[in-house]
mmCIF file of C-alpha atoms in Angstrom:
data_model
loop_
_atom_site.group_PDB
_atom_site.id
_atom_site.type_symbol
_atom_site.label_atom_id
_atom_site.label_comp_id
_atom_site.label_asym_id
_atom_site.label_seq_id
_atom_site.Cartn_x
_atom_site.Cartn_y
_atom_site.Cartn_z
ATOM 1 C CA UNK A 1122 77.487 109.529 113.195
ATOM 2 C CA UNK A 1123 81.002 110.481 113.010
ATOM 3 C CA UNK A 1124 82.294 112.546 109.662
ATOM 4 C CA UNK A 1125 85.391 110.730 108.399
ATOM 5 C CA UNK A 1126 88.061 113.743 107.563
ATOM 6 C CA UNK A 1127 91.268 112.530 105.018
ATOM 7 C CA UNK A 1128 93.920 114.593 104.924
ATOM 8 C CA UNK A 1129 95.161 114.267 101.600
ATOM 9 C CA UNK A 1130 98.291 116.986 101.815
ATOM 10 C CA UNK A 1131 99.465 115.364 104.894
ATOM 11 C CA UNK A 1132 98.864 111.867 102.982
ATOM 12 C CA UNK A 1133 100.921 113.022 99.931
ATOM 13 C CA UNK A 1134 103.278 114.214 101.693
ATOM 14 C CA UNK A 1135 104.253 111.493 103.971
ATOM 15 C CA UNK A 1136 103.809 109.426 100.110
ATOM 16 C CA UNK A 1137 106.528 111.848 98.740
ATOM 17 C CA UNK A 1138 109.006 111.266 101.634
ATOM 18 C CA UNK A 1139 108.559 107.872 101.525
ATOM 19 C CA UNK A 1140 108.994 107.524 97.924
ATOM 20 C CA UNK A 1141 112.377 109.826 98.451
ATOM 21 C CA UNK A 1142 114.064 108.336 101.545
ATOM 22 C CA UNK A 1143 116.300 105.774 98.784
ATOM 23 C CA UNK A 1144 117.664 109.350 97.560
ATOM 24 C CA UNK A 1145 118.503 110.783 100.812
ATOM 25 C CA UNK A 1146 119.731 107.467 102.228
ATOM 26 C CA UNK A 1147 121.950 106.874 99.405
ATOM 27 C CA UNK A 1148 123.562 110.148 99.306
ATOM 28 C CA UNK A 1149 124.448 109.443 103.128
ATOM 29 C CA UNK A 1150 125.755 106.162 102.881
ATOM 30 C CA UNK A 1151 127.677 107.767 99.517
ATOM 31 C CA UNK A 1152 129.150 110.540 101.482
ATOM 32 C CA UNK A 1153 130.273 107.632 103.959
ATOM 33 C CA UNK A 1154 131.913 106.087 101.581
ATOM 34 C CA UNK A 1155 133.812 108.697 99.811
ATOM 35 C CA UNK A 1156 136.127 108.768 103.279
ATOM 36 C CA UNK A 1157 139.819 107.667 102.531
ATOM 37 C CA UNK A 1158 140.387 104.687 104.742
ATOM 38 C CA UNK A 1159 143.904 106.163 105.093
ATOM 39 C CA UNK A 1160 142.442 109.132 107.573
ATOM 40 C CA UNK A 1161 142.763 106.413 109.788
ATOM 41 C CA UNK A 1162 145.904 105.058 110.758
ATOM 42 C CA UNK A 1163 145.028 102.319 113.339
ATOM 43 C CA UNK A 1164 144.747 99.229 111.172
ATOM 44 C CA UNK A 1165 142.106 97.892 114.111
ATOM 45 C CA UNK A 1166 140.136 101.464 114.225
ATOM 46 C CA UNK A 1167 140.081 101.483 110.151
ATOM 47 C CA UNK A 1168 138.767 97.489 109.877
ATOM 48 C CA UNK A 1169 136.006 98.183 112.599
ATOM 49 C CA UNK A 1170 134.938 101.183 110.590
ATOM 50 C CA UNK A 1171 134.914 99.315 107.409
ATOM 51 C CA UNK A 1172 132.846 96.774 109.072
ATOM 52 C CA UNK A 1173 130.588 99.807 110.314
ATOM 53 C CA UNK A 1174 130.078 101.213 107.329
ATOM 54 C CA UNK A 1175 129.337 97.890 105.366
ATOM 55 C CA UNK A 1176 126.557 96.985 107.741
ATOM 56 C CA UNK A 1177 125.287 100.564 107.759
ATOM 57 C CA UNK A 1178 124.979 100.422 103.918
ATOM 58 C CA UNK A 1179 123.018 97.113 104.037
ATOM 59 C CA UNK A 1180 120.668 98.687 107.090
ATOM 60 C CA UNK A 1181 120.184 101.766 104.875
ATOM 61 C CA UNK A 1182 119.443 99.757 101.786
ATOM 62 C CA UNK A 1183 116.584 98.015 103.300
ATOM 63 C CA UNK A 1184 115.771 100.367 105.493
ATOM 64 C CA UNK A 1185 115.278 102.385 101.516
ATOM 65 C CA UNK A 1186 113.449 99.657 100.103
ATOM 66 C CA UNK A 1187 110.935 99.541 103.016
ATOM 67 C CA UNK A 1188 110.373 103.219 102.761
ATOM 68 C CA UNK A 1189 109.842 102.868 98.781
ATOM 69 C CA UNK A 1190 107.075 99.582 99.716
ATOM 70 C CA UNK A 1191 105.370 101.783 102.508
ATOM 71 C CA UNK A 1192 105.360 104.630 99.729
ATOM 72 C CA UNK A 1193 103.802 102.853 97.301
ATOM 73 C CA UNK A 1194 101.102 101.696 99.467
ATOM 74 C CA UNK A 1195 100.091 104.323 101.200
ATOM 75 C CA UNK A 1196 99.894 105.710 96.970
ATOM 76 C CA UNK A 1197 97.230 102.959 96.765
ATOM 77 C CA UNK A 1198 95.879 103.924 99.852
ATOM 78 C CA UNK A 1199 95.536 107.249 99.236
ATOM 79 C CA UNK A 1200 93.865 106.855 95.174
ATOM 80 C CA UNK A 1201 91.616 104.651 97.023
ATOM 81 C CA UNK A 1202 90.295 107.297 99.616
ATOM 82 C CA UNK A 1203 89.982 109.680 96.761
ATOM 83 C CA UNK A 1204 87.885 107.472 94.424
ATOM 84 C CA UNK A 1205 85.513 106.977 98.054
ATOM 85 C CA UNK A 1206 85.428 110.569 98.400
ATOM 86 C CA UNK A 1207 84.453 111.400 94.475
ATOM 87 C CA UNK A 1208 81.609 108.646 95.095
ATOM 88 C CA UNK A 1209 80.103 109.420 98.081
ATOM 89 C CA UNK A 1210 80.429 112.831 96.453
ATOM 90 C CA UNK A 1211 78.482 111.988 93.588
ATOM 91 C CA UNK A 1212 75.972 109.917 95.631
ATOM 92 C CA UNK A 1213 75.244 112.974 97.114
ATOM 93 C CA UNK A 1214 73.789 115.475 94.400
ATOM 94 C CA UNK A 1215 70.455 114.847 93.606
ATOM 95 C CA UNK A 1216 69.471 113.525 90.230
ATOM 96 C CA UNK A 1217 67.218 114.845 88.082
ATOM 97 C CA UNK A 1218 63.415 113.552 88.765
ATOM 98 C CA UNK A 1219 63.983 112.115 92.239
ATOM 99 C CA UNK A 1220 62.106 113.453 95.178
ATOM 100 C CA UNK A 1221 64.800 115.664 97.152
#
């Protein structure tokens, strides 16, 4: 029979960046947006990268929300392998007046 091995650090961690990506999203998409329009003097260039950057925001934004769903259940997957673990833990020490 084949052991089953969780890694819980590498679980936790992928948890923890997915549960941060909103952060790191929206300080790129704020840094975007803090651009003066003016740099660009091309009315055409500045409209198409208005249009770029409002459709970039929206990507991000869901793109964030999916990463704070896949965060949260890969949380619940994660308590769920624990709680396993600490019972087929338990299941294995022997209790007092059984035949080892």
């Amino acid at each position: 029979m084949t052991d089953v091995r969780i890694d819980y650090d590498a679980m936790n961690a992928s948890r923890h960046a997915y549960a941060n990506m909103r952060t790191l999203l929206d300080d790129a998409t704020g840094a975007l947006s803090n651009v003066c329009g003016s740099a660009v003097p091309q009315d055409e260039l500045r409209r198409r990268l208005e249009d770029l950057h409002g459709s970039w925001g929206g990507g991000m934004d869901k793109l964030a929300r999916y990463a704070e769903d896949a965060g949260t259940g890969l949380q619940g997957i994660l308590e769920a392998f624990q709680g396993l673990d600490s019972e087929l833990g338990a299941s294995m020490v022997p209790q007092e007046g059984s035949a080892a």
